[in-house]
PDB file of C-alpha atoms and ligand atoms in Angstrom:
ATOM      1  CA  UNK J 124      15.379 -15.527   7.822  1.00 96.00           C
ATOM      2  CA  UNK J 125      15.361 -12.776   5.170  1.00 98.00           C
ATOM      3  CA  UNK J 126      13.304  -9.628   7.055  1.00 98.00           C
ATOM      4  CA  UNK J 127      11.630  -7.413   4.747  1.00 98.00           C
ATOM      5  CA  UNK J 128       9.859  -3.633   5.784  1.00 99.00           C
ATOM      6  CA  UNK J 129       7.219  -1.828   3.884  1.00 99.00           C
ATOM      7  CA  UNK J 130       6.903   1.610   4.137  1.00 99.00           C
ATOM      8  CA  UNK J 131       4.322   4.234   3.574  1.00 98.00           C
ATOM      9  CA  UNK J 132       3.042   7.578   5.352  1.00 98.00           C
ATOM     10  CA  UNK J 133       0.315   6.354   7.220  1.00 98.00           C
ATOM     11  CA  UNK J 134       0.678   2.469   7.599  1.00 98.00           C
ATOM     12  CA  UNK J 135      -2.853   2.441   6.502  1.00 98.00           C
ATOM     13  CA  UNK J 136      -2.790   1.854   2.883  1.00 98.00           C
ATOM     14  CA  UNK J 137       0.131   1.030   0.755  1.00 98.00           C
ATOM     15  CA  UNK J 138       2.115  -0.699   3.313  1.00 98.00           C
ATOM     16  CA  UNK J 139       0.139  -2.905   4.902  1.00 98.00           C
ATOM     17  CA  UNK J 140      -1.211  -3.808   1.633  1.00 98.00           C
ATOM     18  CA  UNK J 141       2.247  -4.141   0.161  1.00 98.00           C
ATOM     19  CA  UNK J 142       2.538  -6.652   3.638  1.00 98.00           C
ATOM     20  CA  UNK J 143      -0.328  -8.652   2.902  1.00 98.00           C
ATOM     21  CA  UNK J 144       0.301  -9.531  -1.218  1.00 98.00           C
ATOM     22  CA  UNK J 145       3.818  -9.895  -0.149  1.00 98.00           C
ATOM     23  CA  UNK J 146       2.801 -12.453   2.421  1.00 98.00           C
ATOM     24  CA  UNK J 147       0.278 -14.086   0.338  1.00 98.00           C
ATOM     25  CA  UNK J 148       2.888 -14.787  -2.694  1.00 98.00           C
ATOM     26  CA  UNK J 149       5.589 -16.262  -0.202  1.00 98.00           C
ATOM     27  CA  UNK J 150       2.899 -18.396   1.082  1.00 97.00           C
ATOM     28  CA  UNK J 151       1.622 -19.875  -2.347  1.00 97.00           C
ATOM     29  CA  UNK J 152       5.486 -20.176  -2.988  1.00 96.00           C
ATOM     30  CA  UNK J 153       6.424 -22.567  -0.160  1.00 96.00           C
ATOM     31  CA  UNK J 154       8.700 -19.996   1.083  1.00 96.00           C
ATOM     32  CA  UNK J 155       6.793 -18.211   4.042  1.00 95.00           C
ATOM     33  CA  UNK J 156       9.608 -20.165   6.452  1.00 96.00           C
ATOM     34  CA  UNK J 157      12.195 -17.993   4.471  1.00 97.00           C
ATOM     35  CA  UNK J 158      10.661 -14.731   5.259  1.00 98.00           C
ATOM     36  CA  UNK J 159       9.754 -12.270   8.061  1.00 98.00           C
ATOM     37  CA  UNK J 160       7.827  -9.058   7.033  1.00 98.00           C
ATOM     38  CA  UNK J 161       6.012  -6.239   8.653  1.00 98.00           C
ATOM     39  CA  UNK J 162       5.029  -2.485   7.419  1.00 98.00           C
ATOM     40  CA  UNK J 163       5.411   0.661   9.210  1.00 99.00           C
ATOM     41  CA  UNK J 164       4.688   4.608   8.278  1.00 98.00           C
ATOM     42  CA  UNK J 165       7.550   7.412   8.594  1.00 98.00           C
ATOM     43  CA  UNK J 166       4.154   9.448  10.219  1.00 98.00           C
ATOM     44  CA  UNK J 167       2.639   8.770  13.643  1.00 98.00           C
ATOM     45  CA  UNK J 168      -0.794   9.953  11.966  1.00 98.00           C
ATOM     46  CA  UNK J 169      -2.120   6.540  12.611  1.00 98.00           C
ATOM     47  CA  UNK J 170      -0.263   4.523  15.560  1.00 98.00           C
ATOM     48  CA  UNK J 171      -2.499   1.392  16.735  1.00 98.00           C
ATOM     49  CA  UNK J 172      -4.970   1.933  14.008  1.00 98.00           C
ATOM     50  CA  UNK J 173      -6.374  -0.963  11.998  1.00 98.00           C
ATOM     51  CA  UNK J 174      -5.679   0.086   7.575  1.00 98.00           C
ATOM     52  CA  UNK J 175      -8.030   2.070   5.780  1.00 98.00           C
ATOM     53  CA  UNK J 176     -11.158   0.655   5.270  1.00 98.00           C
ATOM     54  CA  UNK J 177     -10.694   0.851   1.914  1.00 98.00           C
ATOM     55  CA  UNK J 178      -7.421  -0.911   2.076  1.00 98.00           C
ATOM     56  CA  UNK J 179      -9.234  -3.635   3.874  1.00 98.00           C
ATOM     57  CA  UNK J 180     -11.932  -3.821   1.373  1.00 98.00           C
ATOM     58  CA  UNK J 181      -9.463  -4.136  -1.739  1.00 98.00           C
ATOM     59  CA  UNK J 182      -7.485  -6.388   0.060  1.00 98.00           C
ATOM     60  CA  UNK J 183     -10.423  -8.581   0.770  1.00 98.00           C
ATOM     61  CA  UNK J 184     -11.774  -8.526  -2.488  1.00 98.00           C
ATOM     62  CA  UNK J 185      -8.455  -9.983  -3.725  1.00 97.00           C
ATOM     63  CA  UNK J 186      -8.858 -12.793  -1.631  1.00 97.00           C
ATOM     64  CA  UNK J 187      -6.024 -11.396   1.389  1.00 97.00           C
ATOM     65  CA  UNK J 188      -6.284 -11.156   5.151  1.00 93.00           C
ATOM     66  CA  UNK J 189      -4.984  -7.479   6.386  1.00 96.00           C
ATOM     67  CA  UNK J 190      -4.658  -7.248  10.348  1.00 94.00           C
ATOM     68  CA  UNK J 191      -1.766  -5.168  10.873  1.00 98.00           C
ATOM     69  CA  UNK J 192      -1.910  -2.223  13.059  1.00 98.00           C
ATOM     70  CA  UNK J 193      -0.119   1.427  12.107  1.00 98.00           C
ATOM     71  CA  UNK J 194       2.967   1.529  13.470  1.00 98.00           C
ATOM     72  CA  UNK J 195       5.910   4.368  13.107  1.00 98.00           C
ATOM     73  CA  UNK J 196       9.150   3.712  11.615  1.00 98.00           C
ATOM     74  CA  UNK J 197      11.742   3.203  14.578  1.00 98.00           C
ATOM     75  CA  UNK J 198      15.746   3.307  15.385  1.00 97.00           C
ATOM     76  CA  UNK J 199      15.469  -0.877  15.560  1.00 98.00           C
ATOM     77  CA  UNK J 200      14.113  -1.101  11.967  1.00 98.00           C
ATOM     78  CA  UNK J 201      17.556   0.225  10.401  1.00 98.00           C
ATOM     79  CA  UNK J 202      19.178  -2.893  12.435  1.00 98.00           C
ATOM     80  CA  UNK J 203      16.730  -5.649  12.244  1.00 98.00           C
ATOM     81  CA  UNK J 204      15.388  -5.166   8.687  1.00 98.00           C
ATOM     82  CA  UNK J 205      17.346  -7.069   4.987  1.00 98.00           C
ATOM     83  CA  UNK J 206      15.525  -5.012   3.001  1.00 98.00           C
ATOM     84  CA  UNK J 207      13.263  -1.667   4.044  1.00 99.00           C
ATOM     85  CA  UNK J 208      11.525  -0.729   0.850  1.00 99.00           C
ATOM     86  CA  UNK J 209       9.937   3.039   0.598  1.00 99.00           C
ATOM     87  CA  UNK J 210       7.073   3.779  -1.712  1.00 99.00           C
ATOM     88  CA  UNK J 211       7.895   6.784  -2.638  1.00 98.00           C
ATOM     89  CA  UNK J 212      10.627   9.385  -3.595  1.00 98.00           C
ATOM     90  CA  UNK J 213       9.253  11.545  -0.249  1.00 98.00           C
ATOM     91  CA  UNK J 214       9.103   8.031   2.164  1.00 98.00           C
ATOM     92  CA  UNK J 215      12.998   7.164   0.625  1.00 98.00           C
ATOM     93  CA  UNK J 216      14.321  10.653   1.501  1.00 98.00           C
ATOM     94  CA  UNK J 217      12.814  10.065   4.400  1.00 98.00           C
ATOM     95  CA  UNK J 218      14.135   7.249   5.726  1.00 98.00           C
ATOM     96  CA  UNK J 219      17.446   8.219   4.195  1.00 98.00           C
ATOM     97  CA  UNK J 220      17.699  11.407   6.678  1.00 98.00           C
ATOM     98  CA  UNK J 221      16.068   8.706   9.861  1.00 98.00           C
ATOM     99  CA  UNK J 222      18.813   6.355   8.932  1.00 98.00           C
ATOM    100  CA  UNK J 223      21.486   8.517   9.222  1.00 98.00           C
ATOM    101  CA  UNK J 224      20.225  10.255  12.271  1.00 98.00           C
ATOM    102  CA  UNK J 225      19.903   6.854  14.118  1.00 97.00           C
ATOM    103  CA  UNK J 226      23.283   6.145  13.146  1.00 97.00           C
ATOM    104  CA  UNK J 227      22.779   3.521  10.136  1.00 98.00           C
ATOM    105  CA  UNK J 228      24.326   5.684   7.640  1.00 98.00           C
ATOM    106  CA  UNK J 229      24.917   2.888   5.405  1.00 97.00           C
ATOM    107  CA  UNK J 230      21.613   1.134   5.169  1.00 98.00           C
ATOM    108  CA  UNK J 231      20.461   0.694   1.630  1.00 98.00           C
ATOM    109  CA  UNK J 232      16.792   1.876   1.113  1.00 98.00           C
ATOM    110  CA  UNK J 233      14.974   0.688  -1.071  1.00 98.00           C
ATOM    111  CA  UNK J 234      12.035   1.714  -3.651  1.00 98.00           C
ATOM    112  CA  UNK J 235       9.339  -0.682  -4.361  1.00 99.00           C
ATOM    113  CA  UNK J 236       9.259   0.204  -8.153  1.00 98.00           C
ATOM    114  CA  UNK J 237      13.067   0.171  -8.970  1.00 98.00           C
ATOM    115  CA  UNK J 238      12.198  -3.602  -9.150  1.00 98.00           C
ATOM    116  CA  UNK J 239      10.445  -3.293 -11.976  1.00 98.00           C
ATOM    117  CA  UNK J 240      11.823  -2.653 -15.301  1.00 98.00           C
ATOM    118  CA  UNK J 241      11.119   0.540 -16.827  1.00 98.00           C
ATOM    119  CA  UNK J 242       9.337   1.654 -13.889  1.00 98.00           C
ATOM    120  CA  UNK J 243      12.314   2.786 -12.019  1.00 98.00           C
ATOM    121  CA  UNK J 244      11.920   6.368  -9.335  1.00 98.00           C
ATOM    122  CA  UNK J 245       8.141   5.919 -10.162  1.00 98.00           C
ATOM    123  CA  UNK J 246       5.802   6.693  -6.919  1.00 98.00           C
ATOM    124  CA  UNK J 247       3.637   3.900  -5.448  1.00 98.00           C
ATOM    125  CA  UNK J 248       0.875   6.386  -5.583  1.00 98.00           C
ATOM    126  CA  UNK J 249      -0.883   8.053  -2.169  1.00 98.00           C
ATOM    127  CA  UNK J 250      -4.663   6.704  -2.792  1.00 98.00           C
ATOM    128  CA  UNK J 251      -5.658   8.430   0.640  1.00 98.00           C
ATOM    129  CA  UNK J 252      -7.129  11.447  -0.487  1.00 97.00           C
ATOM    130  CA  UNK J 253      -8.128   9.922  -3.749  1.00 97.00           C
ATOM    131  CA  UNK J 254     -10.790   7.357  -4.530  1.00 96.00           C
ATOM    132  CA  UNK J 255     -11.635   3.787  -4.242  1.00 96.00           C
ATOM    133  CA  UNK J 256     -10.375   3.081  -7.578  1.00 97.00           C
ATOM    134  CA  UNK J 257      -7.286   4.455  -6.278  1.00 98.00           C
ATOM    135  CA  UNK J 258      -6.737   1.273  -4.356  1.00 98.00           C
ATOM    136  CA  UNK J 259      -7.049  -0.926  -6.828  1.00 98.00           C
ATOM    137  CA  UNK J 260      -4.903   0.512  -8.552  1.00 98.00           C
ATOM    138  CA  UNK J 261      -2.436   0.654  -5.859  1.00 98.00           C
ATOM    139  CA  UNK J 262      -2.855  -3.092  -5.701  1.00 98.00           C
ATOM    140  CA  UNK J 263      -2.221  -3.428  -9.300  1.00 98.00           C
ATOM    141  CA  UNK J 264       1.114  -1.676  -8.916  1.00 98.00           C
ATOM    142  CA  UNK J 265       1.849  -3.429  -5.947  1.00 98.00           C
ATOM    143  CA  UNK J 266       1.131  -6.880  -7.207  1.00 98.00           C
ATOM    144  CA  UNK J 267       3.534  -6.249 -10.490  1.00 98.00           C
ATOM    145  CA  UNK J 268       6.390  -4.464  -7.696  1.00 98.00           C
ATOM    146  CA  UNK J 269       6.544  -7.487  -5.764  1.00 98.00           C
ATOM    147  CA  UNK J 270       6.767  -9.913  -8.149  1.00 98.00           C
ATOM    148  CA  UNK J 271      10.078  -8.368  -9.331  1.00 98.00           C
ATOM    149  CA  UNK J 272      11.269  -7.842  -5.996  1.00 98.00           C
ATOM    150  CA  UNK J 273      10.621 -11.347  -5.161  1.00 98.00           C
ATOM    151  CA  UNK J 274      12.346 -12.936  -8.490  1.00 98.00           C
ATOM    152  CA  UNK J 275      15.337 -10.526  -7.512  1.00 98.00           C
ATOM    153  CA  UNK J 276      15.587 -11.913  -3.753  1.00 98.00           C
ATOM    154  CA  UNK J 277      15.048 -15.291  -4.986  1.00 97.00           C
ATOM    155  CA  UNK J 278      17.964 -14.874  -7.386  1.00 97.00           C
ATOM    156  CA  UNK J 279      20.114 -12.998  -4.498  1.00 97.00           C
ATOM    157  CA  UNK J 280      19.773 -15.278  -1.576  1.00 97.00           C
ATOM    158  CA  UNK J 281      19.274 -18.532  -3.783  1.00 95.00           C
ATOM    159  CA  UNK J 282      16.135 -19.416  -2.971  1.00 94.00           C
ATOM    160  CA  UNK J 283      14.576 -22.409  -5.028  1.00 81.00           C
ATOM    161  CA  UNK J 284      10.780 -22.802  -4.994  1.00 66.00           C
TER     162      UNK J 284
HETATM  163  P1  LIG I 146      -0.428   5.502   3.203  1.00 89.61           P
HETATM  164  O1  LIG I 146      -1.598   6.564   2.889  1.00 89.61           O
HETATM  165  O2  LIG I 146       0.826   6.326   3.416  1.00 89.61           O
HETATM  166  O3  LIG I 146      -0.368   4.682   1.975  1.00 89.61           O
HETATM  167  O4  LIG I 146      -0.847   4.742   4.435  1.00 89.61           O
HETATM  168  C1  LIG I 146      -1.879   7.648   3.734  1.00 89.61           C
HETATM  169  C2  LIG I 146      -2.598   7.443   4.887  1.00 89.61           C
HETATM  170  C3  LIG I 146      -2.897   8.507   5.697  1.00 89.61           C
HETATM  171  C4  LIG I 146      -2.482   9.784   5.359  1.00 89.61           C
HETATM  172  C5  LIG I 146      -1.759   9.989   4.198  1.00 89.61           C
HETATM  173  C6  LIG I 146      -1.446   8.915   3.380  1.00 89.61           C
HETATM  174  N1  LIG I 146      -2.811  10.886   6.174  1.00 89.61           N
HETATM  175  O5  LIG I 146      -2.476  12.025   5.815  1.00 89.61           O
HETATM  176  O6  LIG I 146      -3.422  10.691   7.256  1.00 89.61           O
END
């Protein structure tokens, strides 16, 4: 089982959002057997909470189911986790200072748009403060970032679907 994080802020918009399209594409793939995901925040801003309702909206509208509840970012993830992928320069330094303090010094973090050629070190951008159209947006970028990152783990672990 290849275990995959998604991390945000908040756990209220990008991640769980990143979750649910990941979840969706392993699905349609036949591989959802392969896979174990789950999204988390580097903030306890919204512990327990259901996303955004925007999130839930976009997410929704693009045919996906989004339950998750906010959750913070914990000394277990650096063990249990394949791949923890950051959304942002600010969530990777993040968890690059957390993994070192909880003793996983070597853990490779990731950032969702170095999958994507010639989008490398871009942001995933914060659409909290912004508008709706923010989100879809978000989901565009998303959609793009995780069909690279899937074609690369594919390749890596020799998946065939
Ligand atoms: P997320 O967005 O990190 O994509 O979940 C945010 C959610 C909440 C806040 C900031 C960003 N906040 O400041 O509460």
């Amino acid at each position: 089982m290849i275990k995959v994080l998604f991390v945000c802020l908040g756990n209220i918009c990008r991640s769980p959002l990143a979750e649910a399209i990941f979840n969706q594409k392993t699905e349609a793939m036949g591989l959802s057997g392969q896979f174990k995901s789950d999204s988390a925040g580097t903030s306890d801003f919204h512990i327990g909470e259901l996303p955004d309702e925007r999130t839930i909206r976009c997410a929704h509208l693009n045919g996906l189911k989004i339950e998750h509840r906010g959750r913070q970012v914990n000394r277990t993830d650096f063990r249990d986790f394949d791949y923890i992928i950051a959304m942002d320069e600010h969530i990777l330094r993040n968890l690059n200072n957390l993994k070192v303090r909880h003793k996983f010094p070597e853990k490779e973090i990731f950032l969702m748009r170095d999958f994507v050629p010639g989008c490398e070190g871009l942001p995933v951008p914060d659409p909290y403060y912004g508008t709706e159209d923010g989100f879809y947006e978000v989901f565009r970028i998303l959609d793009e970032s995780i069909d690279c990152f899937l074609a690369k783990v594919k390749e890596t672990h020799h998946l065939y679907a």
